[in-house]
Coordinates of C-alpha atoms and ligand atoms in Angstrom, one line a residue:
X1 CA 0.0 0.1 0.1
X2 CA 1.3 3.2 -1.0
X3 CA 1.3 6.6 0.7
X4 CA -1.0 7.7 -1.8
X5 CA -4.0 5.7 -2.7
X6 CA -5.3 4.8 -5.8
X7 CA -8.8 4.7 -7.5
X8 CA -9.5 2.1 -10.3
X9 CA -12.6 2.8 -12.0
X10 CA -13.3 -0.3 -13.7
X11 CA -15.8 -1.1 -16.6
X12 CA -16.2 -5.0 -16.4
X13 CA -18.4 -5.2 -19.6
X14 CA -21.7 -6.9 -20.0
X15 CA -21.0 -9.5 -17.4
X16 CA -19.5 -12.6 -18.5
X17 CA -15.5 -13.2 -17.6
X18 CA -14.9 -13.5 -21.3
X19 CA -15.9 -10.1 -22.1
X20 CA -13.9 -8.4 -19.4
X21 CA -10.7 -6.8 -20.6
X22 CA -7.2 -8.3 -19.3
X23 CA -6.6 -4.8 -17.6
X24 CA -10.0 -5.1 -15.7
X25 CA -9.1 -8.4 -14.3
X26 CA -5.4 -7.2 -13.4
X27 CA -7.0 -4.0 -11.7
X28 CA -9.4 -6.2 -9.7
X29 CA -6.7 -8.3 -8.3
X30 CA -4.6 -5.1 -7.8
X31 CA -7.1 -3.8 -5.4
X32 CA -7.3 -3.7 -1.6
X33 CA -11.1 -3.2 -1.6
X34 CA -13.9 -3.2 -4.2
X35 CA -16.9 -1.3 -4.0
X36 CA -20.1 -1.7 -6.2
X37 CA -23.6 -2.3 -6.4
X38 CA -24.6 -5.9 -4.9
X39 CA -25.4 -7.6 -8.4
X40 CA -22.0 -6.3 -9.9
X41 CA -20.1 -7.4 -7.0
X42 CA -21.6 -11.0 -7.6
X43 CA -20.7 -11.1 -11.0
X44 CA -16.9 -10.5 -10.4
X45 CA -16.9 -12.5 -7.5
X46 CA -14.8 -15.5 -8.9
X47 CA -12.0 -13.1 -9.6
X48 CA -11.8 -11.7 -6.1
X49 CA -9.2 -13.0 -3.4
X50 CA -8.7 -11.2 -0.1
X51 CA -10.2 -7.7 -1.3
X52 CA -12.8 -6.0 1.4
X53 CA -16.2 -6.0 -0.1
X54 CA -18.2 -2.9 0.1
X55 CA -21.7 -3.6 -1.2
X56 CA -24.2 -0.8 -1.4
X57 CA -27.6 -0.5 -3.1
X58 CA -28.7 0.7 -6.6
X59 CA -29.4 4.4 -5.8
X60 CA -26.6 4.8 -3.4
X61 CA -24.1 5.8 -6.0
X62 CA -23.0 9.0 -4.2
X63 CA -22.1 7.3 -0.9
X64 CA -20.4 4.6 -3.1
X65 CA -18.3 7.3 -4.9
X66 CA -17.7 9.1 -1.4
X67 CA -16.7 6.1 0.3
X68 CA -14.3 5.0 -2.5
X69 CA -12.6 8.3 -2.3
X70 CA -12.5 8.3 1.3
X71 CA -10.6 4.9 1.4
X72 CA -8.1 5.9 -1.6
X73 CA -7.4 9.2 0.7
X74 CA -6.4 6.6 3.5
X75 CA -3.9 5.0 1.2
X76 CA -5.8 2.0 -0.2
X77 CA -6.0 0.8 -3.8
X78 CA -9.8 0.9 -4.4
X79 CA -11.7 -0.8 -7.2
X80 CA -15.2 0.9 -8.2
X81 CA -16.8 -1.5 -10.3
X82 CA -19.5 -0.4 -13.0
X83 CA -20.9 -2.8 -15.5
X84 CA -20.4 -1.9 -19.1
X85 CA -18.1 0.9 -19.5
X86 CA -17.6 2.8 -16.3
X87 CA -17.8 6.4 -18.0
X88 CA -21.2 5.5 -19.5
X89 CA -23.9 6.2 -16.9
X90 CA -21.3 4.5 -14.5
X91 CA -19.3 5.5 -11.5
X92 CA -16.3 7.5 -13.2
X93 CA -18.0 10.9 -13.6
X94 CA -19.5 10.6 -10.1
X95 CA -16.2 9.8 -8.6
X96 CA -14.5 12.8 -10.2
X97 CA -17.2 15.2 -9.1
X98 CA -16.6 13.9 -5.5
X99 CA -12.7 14.4 -6.0
X100 CA -13.4 18.0 -7.6
X101 CA -15.6 18.9 -4.6
X102 CA -12.5 18.2 -2.3
X103 CA -10.1 20.1 -4.4
X104 CA -8.5 17.1 -6.1
X105 CA -5.8 17.6 -8.9
X106 CA -3.9 14.9 -10.7
X107 CA -0.8 16.0 -9.4
X108 CA -1.3 16.3 -5.9
X109 CA -4.4 14.0 -5.1
X110 CA -4.9 10.3 -5.3
X111 CA -3.9 8.4 -8.4
X112 CA -7.2 7.8 -10.6
X113 CA -7.1 5.1 -13.5
X114 CA -10.2 4.5 -15.7
X115 CA -10.4 1.0 -17.2
X116 CA -12.7 1.0 -20.0
X117 CA -15.4 -1.8 -20.7
X118 CA -17.7 -2.9 -23.5
X119 CA -20.9 -0.8 -22.8
X120 CA -24.4 -2.4 -23.3
X121 CA -24.8 -0.7 -26.7
X122 CA -21.9 -2.7 -28.0
X123 CA -22.6 -5.9 -26.1
X124 CA -26.3 -5.8 -27.1
X125 CA -25.9 -4.9 -30.6
X126 CA -23.7 -7.9 -31.1
X127 CA -26.3 -10.1 -30.2
X128 CA -28.8 -8.4 -32.3
X129 CA -26.7 -8.3 -35.8
X130 CA -25.4 -5.1 -36.7
X131 CA -28.0 -2.3 -35.6
X132 CA -25.7 0.5 -34.8
X133 CA -23.7 0.6 -38.2
X134 CA -24.8 4.2 -38.7
X135 CA -24.7 7.2 -36.3
X136 CA -26.0 6.2 -33.1
X137 CA -26.7 7.7 -29.4
X138 CA -27.5 6.2 -25.9
X139 CA -30.3 7.9 -24.0
X140 CA -31.0 6.9 -20.4
X141 CA -34.8 6.8 -19.5
X142 CA -33.9 7.2 -16.0
X143 CA -35.1 10.5 -14.1
X144 CA -33.5 9.5 -11.0
X145 CA -30.3 12.4 -11.8
X146 CA -31.9 13.7 -15.0
X147 CA -35.0 15.9 -15.4
X148 CA -37.7 14.0 -17.5
X149 CA -38.3 17.2 -19.8
X150 CA -34.7 17.1 -21.0
X151 CA -34.9 13.4 -21.8
X152 CA -37.9 14.1 -23.7
X153 CA -36.1 16.7 -25.5
X154 CA -33.2 14.4 -26.4
X155 CA -35.6 11.6 -27.6
X156 CA -37.3 14.0 -29.9
X157 CA -33.9 15.3 -31.2
X158 CA -32.7 11.9 -31.9
X159 CA -35.7 10.9 -33.3
X160 CA -35.8 13.8 -35.8
X161 CA -32.0 13.2 -36.6
X162 CA -32.8 9.8 -37.7
X163 CA -30.3 8.3 -34.9
X164 CA -30.3 4.6 -34.2
X165 CA -31.2 4.9 -30.6
X166 CA -29.9 2.7 -27.4
X167 CA -32.3 3.2 -24.4
X168 CA -30.6 2.5 -21.3
X169 CA -32.5 2.2 -18.0
X170 CA -35.8 1.9 -19.8
X171 CA -37.9 0.6 -17.3
X172 CA -38.2 -0.4 -13.6
X173 CA -40.9 -1.8 -11.4
X174 CA -42.0 2.0 -10.4
X175 CA -40.7 3.4 -13.5
X176 CA -43.2 2.3 -16.4
X177 CA -44.3 5.5 -18.0
X178 CA -41.1 6.8 -19.7
X179 CA -40.8 4.1 -22.0
X180 CA -44.4 4.5 -23.4
X181 CA -43.7 8.3 -23.8
X182 CA -40.4 7.2 -25.7
X183 CA -42.1 5.1 -28.2
X184 CA -44.8 7.9 -28.6
X185 CA -42.1 10.6 -29.4
X186 CA -40.2 8.3 -31.9
X187 CA -43.5 7.2 -33.6
X188 CA -43.7 10.7 -34.7
X189 CA -40.5 10.3 -36.9
X190 CA -40.4 6.6 -37.7
X191 CA -42.5 4.2 -38.9
X192 CA -44.3 1.6 -36.5
X193 CA -42.6 -1.2 -38.4
X194 CA -39.1 0.3 -37.6
X195 CA -37.1 -2.8 -36.0
X196 CA -36.4 -2.9 -32.5
X197 CA -34.1 -5.3 -30.4
X198 CA -34.7 -5.9 -26.7
X199 CA -31.7 -7.3 -25.1
X200 CA -31.9 -8.4 -21.2
X201 CA -29.1 -9.6 -19.4
X202 CA -26.4 -9.7 -22.4
X203 CA -23.9 -12.3 -21.9
X204 CA -25.4 -13.2 -18.5
X205 CA -27.0 -16.3 -17.1
X206 CA -30.7 -15.0 -18.0
X207 CA -29.8 -13.6 -21.3
X208 CA -33.0 -12.9 -23.5
X209 CA -33.4 -11.4 -27.0
X210 CA -36.5 -10.2 -28.7
X211 CA -37.0 -8.8 -31.8
X212 CA -39.7 -6.6 -32.3
X213 CA -41.0 -3.4 -33.7
X214 CA -41.3 0.3 -32.4
X215 CA -45.1 -0.2 -32.7
X216 CA -45.2 -3.5 -30.9
X217 CA -42.3 -3.3 -28.6
X218 CA -44.2 -2.5 -25.4
X219 CA -46.1 -6.0 -25.7
X220 CA -43.0 -7.6 -24.6
X221 CA -41.3 -7.5 -21.3
X222 CA -38.9 -4.7 -20.6
X223 CA -37.0 -4.1 -17.5
X224 CA -34.2 -2.6 -15.7
X225 CA -31.8 -5.3 -17.0
X226 CA -32.9 -4.5 -20.6
X227 CA -31.4 -2.2 -23.5
X228 CA -33.7 -1.5 -26.2
X229 CA -32.1 -0.9 -29.4
X230 CA -34.2 1.1 -32.0
X231 CA -33.3 1.1 -35.5
X232 CA -33.1 4.2 -37.8
X233 CA -35.1 4.9 -41.1
X234 CA -32.9 2.3 -43.2
X235 CA -32.7 -0.7 -40.3
X236 CA -34.0 -3.7 -41.8
X237 CA -34.5 -7.2 -40.5
X238 CA -32.9 -10.4 -42.2
X239 CA -33.2 -13.9 -40.9
X240 CA -33.6 -12.8 -37.3
X241 CA -30.9 -10.1 -37.4
X242 CA -31.1 -6.5 -37.2
X243 CA -29.1 -4.5 -39.8
X244 CA -28.4 -1.0 -40.4
X245 CA -26.9 -0.3 -43.8
X246 CA -23.6 1.1 -43.8
X247 CA -25.1 4.0 -46.2
X248 CA -28.1 5.2 -47.8
X249 CA -29.4 4.2 -50.9
X250 CA -28.9 7.2 -53.2
X251 CA -29.3 6.8 -56.8
X252 CA -31.5 5.5 -59.3
X253 CA -29.4 4.2 -62.0
X254 CA -30.8 3.6 -65.6
X255 CA -28.0 1.8 -66.8
X256 CA -28.5 -0.9 -64.5
X257 CA -32.0 -2.4 -65.5
X258 CA -33.4 0.3 -63.3
X259 CA -32.1 -1.2 -60.1
X260 CA -31.2 0.9 -57.2
X261 CA -27.7 0.8 -56.5
X262 CA -26.6 -2.8 -54.9
X263 CA -24.9 -2.8 -51.5
X264 CA -21.6 -3.3 -52.8
X265 CA -21.9 -0.1 -55.1
X266 CA -23.3 1.8 -52.0
X267 CA -19.9 1.1 -50.4
X268 CA -17.7 2.6 -53.0
X269 CA -16.3 5.9 -52.1
X270 CA -17.9 7.9 -55.1
X271 CA -21.4 6.6 -54.2
X272 CA -20.9 7.9 -50.7
X273 CA -21.8 11.5 -50.7
X274 CA -21.2 12.1 -47.0
X275 CA -17.8 10.9 -47.0
X276 CA -15.1 13.9 -46.5
X277 CA -13.6 13.8 -50.0
X278 CA -16.9 13.8 -51.6
X279 CA -18.2 17.1 -50.5
X280 CA -20.3 18.5 -53.6
X281 CA -17.8 20.7 -54.9
X282 CA -20.1 22.8 -57.0
X283 CA -18.4 26.0 -56.4
X284 CA -14.5 26.3 -56.5
X285 CA -13.0 27.0 -53.2
X286 CA -13.0 30.7 -52.9
X287 CA -9.4 30.8 -52.0
X288 CA -6.1 28.7 -52.7
X289 CA -5.9 28.4 -48.9
X290 CA -9.3 26.5 -49.1
X291 CA -8.1 24.3 -51.7
X292 CA -4.9 23.5 -49.7
X293 CA -6.9 22.4 -46.8
X294 CA -8.8 20.2 -48.9
X295 CA -6.0 18.6 -50.4
X296 CA -4.5 18.2 -47.2
X297 CA -7.2 16.4 -45.7
X298 CA -6.7 14.0 -48.6
X299 CA -9.1 11.0 -49.6
X300 CA -10.6 8.7 -47.2
X301 CA -9.3 5.2 -47.7
X302 CA -11.3 3.0 -50.3
X303 CA -14.6 2.0 -48.9
X304 CA -14.7 -0.6 -51.4
X305 CA -11.9 -2.6 -49.6
X306 CA -14.2 -3.0 -46.6
X307 CA -16.6 -4.9 -48.6
X308 CA -13.7 -7.0 -50.0
X309 CA -12.5 -7.6 -46.2
X310 CA -16.0 -8.7 -45.3
X311 CA -16.5 -10.9 -48.7
X312 CA -13.1 -12.6 -47.8
X313 CA -14.1 -13.4 -44.5
X314 CA -17.2 -14.8 -45.6
X315 CA -15.5 -17.0 -48.1
X316 CA -13.1 -18.3 -45.5
X317 CA -16.3 -19.6 -43.8
X318 CA -18.0 -21.0 -46.8
X319 CA -19.1 -24.5 -46.2
X320 CA -18.6 -24.3 -42.5
X321 CA -21.8 -24.9 -40.1
X322 CA -23.5 -21.9 -39.3
X323 CA -22.5 -21.4 -35.8
X324 CA -23.8 -19.3 -32.8
X325 CA -27.4 -19.7 -33.4
X326 CA -28.9 -18.0 -30.4
X327 CA -32.3 -18.0 -28.8
X328 CA -34.0 -15.2 -30.4
X329 CA -37.7 -14.6 -30.8
X330 CA -38.8 -14.3 -34.4
X331 CA -39.8 -10.9 -36.0
X332 CA -42.9 -10.3 -38.0
X333 CA -42.7 -10.7 -41.8
X334 CA -43.3 -7.0 -42.2
X335 CA -40.0 -6.3 -40.9
X336 CA -38.1 -7.5 -44.0
X337 CA -39.0 -4.4 -46.0
X338 CA -36.3 -1.9 -45.9
X339 CA -37.1 2.0 -46.1
X340 CA -34.5 3.8 -47.4
X341 CA -33.7 7.2 -48.8
X342 CA -34.1 7.2 -52.5
X343 CA -33.0 10.1 -54.8
X344 CA -33.8 10.5 -58.6
X345 CA -34.6 13.6 -61.0
X346 CA -37.8 13.9 -63.0
X347 CA -38.8 15.8 -66.0
X348 CA -41.4 15.6 -68.6
X349 CA -39.1 14.7 -71.4
X350 CA -35.5 15.7 -73.0
X351 CA -37.0 18.4 -75.0
X352 CA -40.2 18.7 -73.7
X353 CA -40.3 21.2 -70.9
X354 CA -44.0 21.1 -70.1
X355 CA -45.6 19.1 -67.2
X356 CA -49.3 18.3 -67.5
X357 CA -51.8 19.0 -64.7
X358 CA -52.0 15.3 -64.5
X359 CA -48.2 14.8 -63.9
X360 CA -47.8 17.1 -61.4
X361 CA -50.8 15.9 -59.5
X362 CA -49.3 12.4 -59.6
X363 CA -45.8 13.8 -58.3
X364 CA -47.7 15.2 -55.4
X365 CA -49.4 12.3 -54.7
X366 CA -46.3 9.7 -55.0
X367 CA -44.0 11.9 -53.3
X368 CA -46.6 13.7 -51.0
X369 CA -45.1 14.5 -47.5
X370 CA -42.7 11.2 -48.0
X371 CA -39.9 13.5 -49.3
X372 CA -38.6 16.9 -51.0
X373 CA -38.8 18.0 -54.3
X374 CA -36.1 20.6 -55.6
X375 CA -36.0 22.3 -58.8
X376 CA -32.4 22.1 -60.3
X377 CA -30.6 24.4 -62.7
X378 CA -30.6 21.3 -65.3
X379 CA -34.6 21.9 -65.8
X380 CA -35.2 18.9 -63.7
X381 CA -37.0 18.3 -60.3
X382 CA -34.6 16.5 -57.9
X383 CA -36.8 14.4 -55.5
X384 CA -35.3 12.7 -52.2
X385 CA -37.8 10.7 -50.7
X386 CA -38.0 7.7 -48.3
X387 CA -39.6 4.5 -49.6
X388 CA -39.6 0.8 -49.1
X389 CA -40.1 0.2 -52.7
X390 CA -38.2 2.2 -55.2
X391 CA -39.3 0.0 -58.0
X392 CA -43.1 0.9 -57.5
X393 CA -42.4 4.5 -57.2
X394 CA -40.5 4.8 -60.6
X395 CA -43.2 2.6 -62.3
X396 CA -46.1 4.8 -61.1
X397 CA -44.2 8.1 -62.4
X398 CA -43.2 6.5 -65.6
X399 CA -46.8 5.5 -66.4
X400 CA -47.9 9.0 -66.7
X401 CA -45.1 9.8 -69.2
X402 CA -42.5 11.2 -66.9
X403 CA -38.9 10.8 -67.3
X404 CA -36.5 9.6 -64.7
X405 CA -33.0 9.9 -64.4
X406 CA -30.2 9.2 -61.8
X407 CA -28.6 11.8 -59.9
X408 CA -25.0 12.1 -58.8
X409 CA -21.9 11.4 -60.8
X410 CA -23.6 10.4 -63.9
X411 CA -24.0 11.6 -67.4
X412 CA -26.9 13.9 -67.4
X413 CA -28.4 15.4 -70.8
X414 CA -29.8 19.1 -70.9
X415 CA -31.4 19.8 -74.2
X416 CA -33.3 23.0 -75.3
X417 CA -36.9 22.8 -76.2
X418 CA -36.2 22.8 -80.1
X419 CA -38.6 25.9 -80.0
X420 CA -41.5 23.2 -79.3
X421 CA -40.6 21.0 -82.4
X422 CA -40.2 23.3 -85.2
X423 CA -36.4 22.7 -85.5
X424 CA -36.6 19.2 -84.1
X425 CA -34.7 17.5 -87.1
X426 CA -31.9 16.6 -84.7
X427 CA -34.1 15.0 -81.8
X428 CA -33.1 11.6 -83.0
X429 CA -29.5 12.1 -82.4
X430 CA -30.2 13.6 -78.8
X431 CA -32.5 10.3 -78.2
X432 CA -29.6 8.2 -79.3
X433 CA -27.0 9.9 -77.3
X434 CA -29.3 9.6 -74.4
X435 CA -30.0 6.0 -74.8
X436 CA -26.7 5.0 -75.1
X437 CA -24.9 6.7 -72.4
X438 CA -27.5 8.9 -70.4
X439 CA -27.5 8.2 -66.6
X440 CA -24.2 6.1 -66.8
X441 CA -21.7 6.5 -63.9
X442 CA -18.8 8.6 -64.5
X443 CA -15.8 9.7 -62.2
X444 CA -17.7 13.2 -61.7
X445 CA -20.9 14.4 -62.9
X446 CA -20.9 15.2 -66.4
X447 CA -23.6 17.3 -68.5
X448 CA -24.1 17.3 -72.2
X449 CA -25.8 20.5 -73.5
X450 CA -27.7 19.9 -76.8
X451 CA -29.0 22.8 -78.8
X452 CA -31.2 22.3 -81.7
X453 CA -30.1 25.7 -83.4
X454 CA -27.2 28.0 -83.8
X455 CA -28.9 30.4 -81.4
X456 CA -27.8 28.1 -78.7
X457 CA -30.0 30.0 -76.3
X458 CA -29.7 27.0 -73.8
X459 CA -26.0 27.4 -73.5
X460 CA -24.7 24.0 -74.9
X461 CA -21.2 25.3 -74.9
X462 CA -21.2 26.1 -71.1
X463 CA -21.5 22.4 -70.4
X464 CA -18.8 19.8 -70.2
X465 CA -19.7 18.4 -73.6
X466 CA -21.7 21.0 -75.9
X467 CA -23.5 20.2 -79.2
X468 CA -25.1 22.7 -81.4
X469 CA -27.1 21.7 -84.5
X470 CA -26.5 24.4 -87.2
X471 CA -26.8 24.3 -91.0
X472 CA -27.8 20.4 -90.8
X473 CA -24.7 19.7 -89.2
X474 CA -23.2 19.5 -85.6
X475 CA -20.7 21.3 -83.7
X476 CA -18.9 19.9 -80.8
X477 CA -17.5 21.8 -77.6
X478 CA -15.4 20.2 -75.0
X479 CA -14.5 21.1 -71.4
X480 CA -16.5 24.2 -70.3
X481 CA -16.0 25.5 -66.7
X482 CA -19.1 26.8 -65.5
X483 CA -18.4 28.0 -62.0
X484 CA -15.5 29.9 -60.2
X485 CA -13.5 33.2 -61.0
X486 CA -11.8 31.6 -64.3
X487 CA -15.4 30.0 -65.8
X488 CA -15.0 29.8 -69.2
X489 CA -17.1 27.9 -72.2
X490 CA -15.9 24.7 -73.8
X491 CA -13.5 24.5 -76.5
X492 CA -14.9 24.1 -80.0
X493 CA -13.2 21.2 -81.2
X494 CA -15.1 20.2 -84.4
X495 CA -17.6 22.0 -86.7
X496 CA -20.1 20.6 -89.3
X497 CA -19.9 17.1 -88.1
X498 CA -22.6 14.4 -89.5
X499 CA -25.1 12.7 -87.0
X500 CA -23.2 9.7 -87.4
X501 CA -19.9 11.0 -86.3
X502 CA -21.4 13.2 -83.7
X503 CA -22.9 10.4 -81.8
X504 CA -19.9 8.0 -82.2
X505 CA -17.7 10.8 -81.1
X506 CA -19.7 11.8 -78.0
X507 CA -19.7 8.3 -77.0
X508 CA -16.2 8.1 -77.4
X509 CA -15.4 11.0 -75.3
X510 CA -17.7 9.8 -72.4
X511 CA -16.1 6.3 -72.7
X512 CA -12.6 7.9 -72.3
X513 CA -13.5 9.8 -69.3
X514 CA -15.1 6.7 -67.5
X515 CA -11.8 4.8 -68.4
X516 CA -9.0 7.4 -67.9
X517 CA -10.9 9.9 -65.4
X518 CA -9.7 9.9 -61.9
X519 CA -12.4 9.5 -58.9
X520 CA -14.0 12.9 -58.4
X521 CA -12.2 14.6 -61.5
X522 CA -14.3 17.1 -63.3
X523 CA -14.3 17.0 -67.0
X524 CA -12.5 20.0 -67.8
X525 CA -9.4 19.0 -65.7
X526 CA -9.3 15.7 -67.0
X527 CA -9.1 17.2 -70.4
X528 CA -6.2 19.5 -69.3
X529 CA -4.5 16.5 -67.6
X530 CA -4.9 14.0 -70.4
X531 CA -4.4 16.6 -73.2
X532 CA -6.2 14.4 -76.0
X533 CA -9.6 13.1 -75.8
X534 CA -11.2 11.2 -78.7
X535 CA -8.5 12.6 -80.9
X536 CA -9.1 16.3 -79.8
X537 CA -6.1 18.4 -78.6
X538 CA -6.6 20.3 -75.4
X539 CA -5.8 24.1 -75.7
X540 CA -4.9 26.1 -72.7
X541 CA -7.4 28.9 -71.9
X542 CA -5.9 32.4 -72.2
X543 CA -4.9 34.0 -68.9
X544 CA -7.3 37.0 -68.0
X545 CA -5.6 40.2 -69.2
X546 CA -4.7 42.6 -66.2
X547 CA -6.2 45.9 -66.6
X548 CA -5.1 48.8 -64.5
X549 CA -7.8 49.9 -62.2
X550 CA -8.5 53.5 -63.3
X551 CA -10.9 54.1 -60.6
X552 CA -7.7 53.2 -58.1
X553 CA -9.5 51.0 -55.6
Ligands
SAH1 N1 -22.3 1.4 -17.5 C1 -23.3 0.6 -18.0 C2 -24.5 1.1 -18.1 C3 -25.3 1.4 -16.9 S1 -26.7 1.8 -17.0 C4 -22.8 0.3 -19.6 O1 -21.9 1.1 -20.1 O2 -23.3 -0.7 -20.2 C5 -27.8 0.4 -16.8 C6 -28.5 0.1 -17.9 O3 -27.6 -0.6 -18.7 C7 -29.5 -1.2 -17.7 O4 -30.8 -0.7 -17.4 C8 -29.5 -1.5 -19.2 O5 -30.2 -1.0 -20.1 C9 -28.2 -1.4 -19.6 N2 -27.2 -2.7 -19.3 C10 -26.0 -2.8 -18.7 N3 -25.5 -4.1 -18.8 C11 -26.6 -4.9 -19.6 C12 -26.6 -6.1 -20.1 N4 -25.6 -7.0 -19.7 N5 -27.6 -6.5 -20.9 C13 -28.5 -5.5 -21.3 N6 -28.5 -4.2 -20.8 C14 -27.4 -3.9 -20.1

């Protein structure tokens, strides 16, 4: 025993010795006395040797902390045990509060070591599948030390922000109303079908797991030893497992037989718009220092490799028996439907700019209050909505003659209205280009502007690829830069092309960009870097001419 005592704040994990860290065991062995709630002391009893045991009741946390500090000040090594992690609704904070009240400093006071443990959110999640793959939070429903109004506000915020939520201390014999109120608040933001996992006594003798829904969860037993994990808007059930996808379904992809992105595509960095390196860089950074900062931050490691690792692990297991089946109550069938965020653009046609009243009405009905509609500079309406059946949404809209387009890093075609068809001889070429490459994925969003006459009033040359139909032939522009201080139109690379030449050339340019473009590289940067695209030589854009400012400011 040293002159100065020591406080060991130990999180021993969910309960089973196997899930306790090596340092937690060691720390228990090092201690002279052990302080904890009765049940916890019993759980670690097999590890005790000659330690003095100080047991306290559930609500005596403050006196437990005071006693621990007192003994440490006497020079003892005192283990204060918490289940899970000592820093998550555990003893760590309380002990610090008692110490601070006594004027403790790290230099002069007793030594404090916090030993991390597996918190219930993690241990319970491991038994449910992978429910907390995305942003999650913990909320304790105990109003013993927190005002209920504040707990309600947090439930509301977490519900609104679509966090996966782990409810600790959900219910006790005396406290039964809170979980009902929590359910009511969350049902304002989430469907009654949202998957919910109830885990009682994870990794302890009486472990019990129930898979249910937000609507039905109160029909099952919930108590002080239960953690309630509530899925977000994307969480789904599969084979008795609760799974939250790593990302959201973002795109409607024409090129893939109208299928939404498959999971492995979602995992690619270019499909993860929330990744740091993917910030929609529509506007060039205002200053070079911003640009430098962005470059310094660098790209995130490729997400594709995560998928590869998972697949490799699965292939190693292949052929082996499915181990670790657990006693899980089955979930209802309806849980197998996954509701995700679905994003696409809508227009009345490529050249047609007029929506009919019936189309507008249908859009209102299908999207309703399930999503948002945004009007874009590309004469499209961009839709972001939640749905469990993307195929049905698209089929309904297409039935009324609407054209659906994918959004994101794909080939987007913007055409003029051909003055309502009077000058529409080149429409078949527009159509052919759209059918061959429209909506295909590219390293960075690429727009093709198509104008039906030399007036080019829809600004074809200001697109990555610009096409103007003039004197029964086509002019081709490449590499415009539409934003930033040094914005410029595309370079005129060919004049008087035949329709056959045009279609073949545009496809060639796009294929070249798909093959040689770097992830996230804009087409004008690509053209400058590779210098020759589809046989066309890049020409430097003239530097701006410096003009003496006659006004003198
Ligand atoms: N420090 C602990 C939390 C203490 S609060 C931790 O980090 O896990 C007590 C609550 O934790 C319980 O009401 C229950 O919701 C949750 N909990 C703790 N251990 C658990 C276990 N083994 N199984 C399920 N829930 C548990």
